[in-house]
């Protein structure tokens, strides 16, 4: 569930006006009550929130177990509610995630543009130098200096 929550958070950011990497379908969004141009990523926000609920069920179960001896105890009857709720919630979240992915549109030109900014491919260049026999620390240093020089000259790397 932690990974599903992080996945939802990433898609919420990718859908934001700042990133603008994806477009979510109307099926999993709703209009903003304040901003008419905005679509709220409802399904993703619900997934993110419900993941916390499942984590809470785990914490509750651990607190029930914390002081029990290694034998049958009536206390263990308390694990069922959290367990079954967590399972139902997990299945609901998987269903919502499938709906999100079914209707998502990736804005490839915007993603490509973002990949060209901030010297995101500097690591790839350092890896290339390592593959050609340059020691990693030296390759890291060379590429770091190249980025500093490019910034100083106002240049951007292109793939």
Coordinates of N, CA and C in Angstrom, one line a residue:
X1 N 0.8 -1.2 0.0 CA 0.0 0.0 0.0 C 0.9 1.3 0.0
X2 N 2.0 1.2 0.6 CA 2.9 2.3 0.6 C 3.3 2.7 -0.8
X3 N 3.6 1.7 -1.6 CA 4.0 2.0 -3.0 C 2.8 2.5 -3.8
X4 N 1.6 2.0 -3.5 CA 0.4 2.5 -4.2 C 0.1 4.0 -3.8
X5 N 0.4 4.3 -2.6 CA 0.2 5.7 -2.1 C 1.2 6.6 -2.8
X6 N 2.5 6.2 -2.9 CA 3.5 7.0 -3.6 C 3.2 7.1 -5.1
X7 N 2.7 6.0 -5.7 CA 2.3 6.1 -7.1 C 1.2 7.1 -7.3
X8 N 0.2 7.1 -6.4 CA -0.9 8.1 -6.5 C -0.3 9.5 -6.4
X9 N 0.5 9.7 -5.4 CA 1.1 11.0 -5.2 C 1.9 11.5 -6.4
X10 N 2.7 10.6 -7.0 CA 3.4 11.0 -8.3 C 2.5 11.4 -9.4
X11 N 1.4 10.6 -9.6 CA 0.4 11.0 -10.6 C -0.3 12.3 -10.3
X12 N -0.6 12.5 -9.0 CA -1.2 13.8 -8.7 C -0.2 15.0 -9.1
X13 N 1.1 14.8 -8.8 CA 2.0 15.8 -9.2 C 2.1 15.9 -10.8
X14 N 2.2 14.7 -11.4 CA 2.3 14.7 -12.9 C 1.1 15.4 -13.6
X15 N 0.0 15.4 -12.9 CA -1.3 15.9 -13.4 C -1.4 17.4 -13.1
X16 N -0.5 17.9 -12.2 CA -0.6 19.3 -11.8 C -0.3 20.3 -12.9
X17 N -0.7 21.5 -12.8 CA -0.4 22.5 -13.7 C 1.1 22.8 -13.8
X18 N 1.8 22.6 -12.8 CA 3.3 22.8 -12.8 C 4.0 21.8 -13.6
X19 N 3.6 20.5 -13.5 CA 4.3 19.4 -14.3 C 3.6 19.3 -15.6
X20 N 2.3 19.0 -15.6 CA 1.5 18.9 -16.8 C 2.0 17.8 -17.7
X21 N 2.3 16.6 -17.1 CA 2.8 15.5 -17.8 C 1.7 14.5 -18.3
X22 N 0.6 14.5 -17.5 CA -0.5 13.6 -17.8 C -1.8 14.3 -17.8
X23 N -2.8 13.7 -18.4 CA -4.2 14.2 -18.4 C -5.0 13.0 -17.8
X24 N -5.7 13.3 -16.8 CA -6.6 12.2 -16.2 C -8.0 12.3 -16.8
X25 N -8.6 11.2 -17.0 CA -10.0 11.2 -17.6 C -11.0 11.8 -16.6
X26 N -12.1 12.3 -17.2 CA -13.1 12.9 -16.4 C -13.8 11.8 -15.4
X27 N -13.6 10.6 -15.8 CA -14.2 9.5 -15.0 C -13.6 9.4 -13.6
X28 N -12.3 9.9 -13.4 CA -11.6 9.8 -12.1 C -11.3 11.1 -11.5
X29 N -11.9 12.2 -12.1 CA -11.7 13.6 -11.6 C -13.0 14.2 -11.4
X30 N -13.0 15.4 -10.7 CA -14.2 16.3 -10.6 C -13.7 17.7 -10.7
X31 N -14.7 18.6 -11.0 CA -14.4 20.0 -11.1 C -14.1 20.6 -9.8
X32 N -13.3 21.6 -9.8 CA -13.0 22.4 -8.6 C -14.1 23.3 -8.3
X33 N -14.4 23.4 -7.0 CA -15.5 24.4 -6.6 C -15.0 25.8 -6.7
X34 N -13.7 26.0 -6.6 CA -13.2 27.4 -6.6 C -12.6 27.8 -8.0
X35 N -11.9 26.9 -8.7 CA -11.2 27.2 -9.9 C -11.9 26.4 -11.1
X36 N -12.6 27.1 -12.0 CA -13.3 26.4 -13.0 C -12.4 25.7 -14.0
X37 N -11.2 26.0 -14.1 CA -10.3 25.4 -15.1 C -9.6 24.1 -14.5
X38 N -9.8 23.9 -13.2 CA -9.0 22.8 -12.5 C -9.9 21.6 -12.4
X39 N -9.2 20.4 -12.6 CA -9.8 19.1 -12.4 C -9.2 18.5 -11.2
X40 N -9.9 18.2 -10.2 CA -9.4 17.5 -9.0 C -9.2 16.0 -9.2
X41 N -8.0 15.5 -8.9 CA -7.7 14.1 -9.1 C -8.3 13.2 -8.0
X42 N -9.6 13.2 -7.9 CA -10.3 12.5 -6.8 C -9.9 11.1 -6.5
X43 N -9.9 10.3 -7.5 CA -9.5 8.8 -7.3 C -8.1 8.7 -6.7
X44 N -7.2 9.5 -7.2 CA -5.8 9.4 -6.7 C -5.7 9.9 -5.3
X45 N -6.5 11.0 -5.0 CA -6.5 11.5 -3.6 C -7.1 10.5 -2.6
X46 N -8.1 9.8 -3.1 CA -8.8 8.7 -2.3 C -7.8 7.6 -2.1
X47 N -7.1 7.2 -3.1 CA -6.1 6.1 -3.0 C -5.1 6.5 -1.9
X48 N -4.6 7.7 -2.1 CA -3.5 8.2 -1.1 C -4.0 8.2 0.3
X49 N -5.3 8.6 0.5 CA -5.8 8.7 1.9 C -6.1 7.3 2.4
X50 N -6.7 6.4 1.6 CA -7.0 5.1 2.0 C -5.8 4.2 2.4
X51 N -4.7 4.5 1.7 CA -3.4 3.8 2.1 C -3.0 4.1 3.5
X52 N -3.3 5.3 4.0 CA -3.0 5.7 5.4 C -3.9 4.9 6.3
X53 N -5.2 4.7 5.9 CA -6.1 3.9 6.7 C -5.7 2.5 6.8
X54 N -5.2 1.9 5.8 CA -4.7 0.5 5.9 C -3.5 0.4 6.8
X55 N -2.6 1.4 6.7 CA -1.4 1.5 7.6 C -1.9 1.6 9.0
X56 N -2.9 2.3 9.2 CA -3.5 2.5 10.6 C -4.0 1.2 11.1
X57 N -4.6 0.3 10.2 CA -5.1 -1.0 10.6 C -4.0 -1.9 11.1
X58 N -2.9 -1.8 10.3 CA -1.7 -2.6 10.7 C -1.1 -2.1 12.1
X59 N -1.1 -0.8 12.3 CA -0.6 -0.3 13.6 C -1.5 -0.8 14.7
X60 N -2.8 -0.7 14.5 CA -3.8 -1.2 15.5 C -3.6 -2.7 15.8
X61 N -3.3 -3.5 14.8 CA -3.1 -4.9 15.0 C -1.8 -5.1 15.8
X62 N -0.8 -4.4 15.5 CA 0.5 -4.5 16.2 C 0.3 -4.1 17.7
X63 N -0.5 -3.1 17.9 CA -0.7 -2.7 19.3 C -1.5 -3.7 20.1
X64 N -2.4 -4.4 19.4 CA -3.1 -5.6 20.1 C -2.1 -6.7 20.4
X65 N -1.2 -6.9 19.5 CA -0.2 -8.0 19.8 C 0.9 -7.7 20.7
X66 N 1.2 -6.4 21.0 CA 2.4 -6.0 21.7 C 2.6 -6.6 23.0
X67 N 1.6 -6.9 23.8 CA 1.8 -7.5 25.1 C 1.3 -8.9 25.3
X68 N 1.0 -9.6 24.2 CA 0.4 -10.9 24.4 C 1.5 -12.0 24.5
X69 N 1.2 -13.0 25.3 CA 2.1 -14.2 25.3 C 1.9 -15.0 24.1
X70 N 2.7 -16.0 23.9 CA 2.6 -16.8 22.7 C 1.7 -18.0 22.9
X71 N 0.4 -17.6 23.0 CA -0.6 -18.6 23.2 C -1.9 -18.0 22.7
X72 N -3.0 -18.7 22.7 CA -4.3 -18.2 22.2 C -4.8 -17.2 23.2
X73 N -5.3 -16.1 22.7 CA -5.8 -15.0 23.6 C -7.1 -14.5 22.9
X74 N -8.1 -14.2 23.7 CA -9.3 -13.6 23.2 C -9.0 -12.2 22.5
X75 N -7.9 -11.6 22.9 CA -7.5 -10.3 22.3 C -7.4 -10.4 20.8
X76 N -7.0 -11.6 20.3 CA -6.8 -11.7 18.9 C -8.1 -11.7 18.1
X77 N -9.3 -11.7 18.7 CA -10.5 -11.5 18.0 C -10.6 -10.1 17.4
X78 N -9.8 -9.2 18.0 CA -9.8 -7.8 17.5 C -9.0 -7.6 16.2
X79 N -8.3 -8.6 15.7 CA -7.6 -8.5 14.4 C -8.5 -8.6 13.2
X80 N -9.7 -9.2 13.3 CA -10.5 -9.4 12.2 C -11.0 -8.2 11.5
X81 N -11.5 -7.2 12.3 CA -12.1 -6.0 11.8 C -11.1 -5.3 10.9
X82 N -9.9 -5.0 11.5 CA -8.9 -4.3 10.7 C -8.4 -5.1 9.5
X83 N -8.3 -6.4 9.7 CA -7.8 -7.2 8.5 C -8.8 -7.2 7.4
X84 N -10.1 -7.4 7.6 CA -11.0 -7.5 6.6 C -11.3 -6.1 6.0
X85 N -11.2 -5.0 6.8 CA -11.4 -3.7 6.3 C -10.2 -3.3 5.4
X86 N -9.0 -3.7 5.8 CA -7.8 -3.4 5.0 C -7.8 -4.2 3.7
X87 N -8.3 -5.4 3.7 CA -8.3 -6.2 2.5 C -9.3 -5.5 1.5
X88 N -10.5 -5.2 2.0 CA -11.5 -4.5 1.2 C -11.0 -3.2 0.6
X89 N -10.4 -2.4 1.5 CA -9.8 -1.1 1.1 C -8.7 -1.3 0.0
X90 N -7.9 -2.3 0.2 CA -6.8 -2.5 -0.8 C -7.4 -2.9 -2.1
X91 N -8.4 -3.7 -2.1 CA -9.1 -4.1 -3.4 C -9.7 -2.9 -4.1
X92 N -10.4 -2.1 -3.3 CA -11.0 -0.8 -3.8 C -9.9 0.1 -4.4
X93 N -8.8 0.2 -3.8 CA -7.7 1.0 -4.3 C -7.1 0.5 -5.6
X94 N -7.0 -0.8 -5.7 CA -6.5 -1.4 -6.9 C -7.5 -1.2 -8.0
X95 N -8.8 -1.3 -7.8 CA -9.8 -1.0 -8.8 C -9.7 0.5 -9.2
X96 N -9.6 1.4 -8.3 CA -9.5 2.8 -8.6 C -8.2 3.1 -9.4
X97 N -7.1 2.5 -9.1 CA -5.9 2.7 -9.8 C -6.0 2.2 -11.2
X98 N -6.7 1.0 -11.4 CA -6.9 0.5 -12.8 C -7.8 1.5 -13.6
X99 N -8.8 2.1 -13.0 CA -9.6 3.1 -13.7 C -8.8 4.3 -14.1
X100 N -7.9 4.7 -13.2 CA -7.0 5.9 -13.5 C -6.1 5.6 -14.7
X101 N -5.5 4.4 -14.6 CA -4.5 4.0 -15.7 C -5.3 3.8 -17.0
X102 N -6.5 3.3 -16.9 CA -7.2 3.0 -18.2 C -7.5 4.3 -19.0
X103 N -7.7 5.4 -18.3 CA -8.0 6.6 -19.0 C -7.0 7.7 -19.0
X104 N -5.8 7.4 -18.6 CA -4.7 8.4 -18.5 C -4.1 8.6 -19.9
X105 N -3.8 9.9 -20.1 CA -3.1 10.3 -21.4 C -1.8 10.9 -21.0
X106 N -0.7 10.3 -21.5 CA 0.6 10.9 -21.2 C 0.9 11.9 -22.3
X107 N 1.3 13.1 -21.8 CA 1.7 14.2 -22.7 C 3.2 14.1 -23.1
X108 N 3.4 13.3 -24.1 CA 4.8 12.9 -24.4 C 5.7 14.2 -24.8
X109 N 5.2 15.1 -25.6 CA 6.0 16.3 -25.9 C 6.4 17.1 -24.6
X110 N 5.5 17.2 -23.7 CA 5.8 17.9 -22.4 C 6.8 17.1 -21.6
X111 N 6.7 15.8 -21.6 CA 7.7 15.0 -20.9 C 9.0 15.1 -21.5
X112 N 9.1 15.1 -22.8 CA 10.4 15.2 -23.5 C 11.0 16.6 -23.2
X113 N 10.2 17.6 -23.2 CA 10.7 19.0 -22.9 C 11.3 19.0 -21.5
X114 N 10.6 18.4 -20.6 CA 11.0 18.5 -19.2 C 12.3 17.7 -19.0
X115 N 12.4 16.6 -19.8 CA 13.7 15.8 -19.7 C 14.9 16.5 -20.2
X116 N 14.7 17.5 -21.0 CA 15.8 18.3 -21.5 C 16.2 19.4 -20.6
X117 N 15.4 19.7 -19.6 CA 15.8 20.7 -18.6 C 16.5 20.2 -17.4
X118 N 17.3 21.0 -16.8 CA 18.0 20.7 -15.6 C 19.1 19.7 -15.7
X119 N 19.5 19.5 -16.9 CA 20.7 18.5 -17.2 C 20.3 17.1 -16.6
X120 N 19.1 16.7 -16.8 CA 18.6 15.4 -16.4 C 19.4 14.3 -17.0
X121 N 20.0 14.5 -18.1 CA 20.8 13.4 -18.8 C 22.3 13.4 -18.4
X122 N 22.7 14.2 -17.4 CA 24.1 14.3 -16.9 C 24.5 12.9 -16.4
X123 N 23.6 12.2 -15.7 CA 24.0 10.9 -15.1 C 24.2 9.9 -16.3
X124 N 23.4 10.0 -17.3 CA 23.6 9.1 -18.5 C 24.9 9.4 -19.1
X125 N 25.4 10.6 -19.2 CA 26.7 10.9 -19.7 C 27.8 10.3 -18.9
X126 N 27.7 10.5 -17.5 CA 28.7 9.9 -16.6 C 28.7 8.4 -16.8
X127 N 27.6 7.8 -16.9 CA 27.5 6.3 -17.1 C 28.2 5.9 -18.4
X128 N 28.0 6.7 -19.4 CA 28.6 6.4 -20.7 C 30.2 6.5 -20.6
X129 N 30.6 7.5 -19.9 CA 32.1 7.6 -19.7 C 32.6 6.4 -18.9
X130 N 31.9 6.0 -17.9 CA 32.3 4.8 -17.1 C 32.3 3.6 -18.0
X131 N 31.3 3.4 -18.9 CA 31.3 2.3 -19.8 C 32.5 2.3 -20.8
X132 N 33.1 3.5 -21.0 CA 34.2 3.7 -21.9 C 35.5 3.5 -21.1
X133 N 35.4 3.2 -19.8 CA 36.6 2.9 -19.0 C 37.1 4.1 -18.1
X134 N 36.4 5.2 -18.0 CA 36.7 6.2 -17.1 C 36.2 5.8 -15.7
X135 N 37.1 5.9 -14.7 CA 36.6 5.6 -13.3 C 35.4 6.5 -12.9
X136 N 34.5 5.9 -12.1 CA 33.3 6.6 -11.8 C 33.5 8.0 -11.2
X137 N 34.4 8.1 -10.2 CA 34.6 9.4 -9.6 C 35.1 10.4 -10.5
X138 N 35.9 10.0 -11.4 CA 36.5 10.9 -12.5 C 35.4 11.3 -13.4
X139 N 34.6 10.3 -13.9 CA 33.5 10.6 -14.8 C 32.5 11.6 -14.1
X140 N 32.2 11.4 -12.9 CA 31.3 12.2 -12.1 C 31.8 13.6 -12.1
X141 N 33.1 13.8 -11.8 CA 33.7 15.1 -11.7 C 33.7 15.8 -13.1
X142 N 34.1 15.1 -14.1 CA 34.1 15.6 -15.5 C 32.7 16.2 -15.9
X143 N 31.7 15.4 -15.7 CA 30.4 15.8 -16.1 C 29.9 16.9 -15.2
X144 N 30.2 16.9 -13.9 CA 29.9 18.0 -13.0 C 30.5 19.3 -13.5
X145 N 31.7 19.3 -13.9 CA 32.4 20.5 -14.4 C 31.8 21.0 -15.7
X146 N 31.4 20.0 -16.6 CA 30.8 20.3 -17.9 C 29.4 21.0 -17.6
X147 N 28.7 20.6 -16.7 CA 27.4 21.2 -16.3 C 27.6 22.6 -15.8
X148 N 28.5 22.8 -14.9 CA 28.8 24.1 -14.4 C 29.2 25.1 -15.5
X149 N 30.1 24.6 -16.4 CA 30.5 25.4 -17.6 C 29.3 25.7 -18.5
X150 N 28.5 24.8 -18.8 CA 27.3 25.0 -19.6 C 26.4 26.0 -19.0
X151 N 26.2 25.9 -17.7 CA 25.3 26.9 -17.1 C 25.9 28.3 -17.1
X152 N 27.2 28.4 -16.9 CA 27.9 29.7 -17.0 C 27.8 30.3 -18.3
X153 N 27.8 29.5 -19.4 CA 27.7 30.0 -20.8 C 26.3 30.1 -21.3
X154 N 25.3 29.7 -20.4 CA 23.9 29.8 -20.8 C 23.5 28.8 -21.8
X155 N 24.2 27.7 -21.8 CA 23.9 26.6 -22.8 C 23.0 25.5 -22.1
X156 N 22.3 24.8 -23.0 CA 21.5 23.6 -22.5 C 22.0 22.5 -23.3
X157 N 22.1 21.3 -22.7 CA 22.4 20.1 -23.4 C 21.1 19.6 -24.1
X158 N 21.3 19.0 -25.3 CA 20.2 18.4 -25.9 C 20.5 16.9 -26.2
X159 N 19.6 16.1 -26.2 CA 19.8 14.7 -26.4 C 20.0 14.4 -27.9

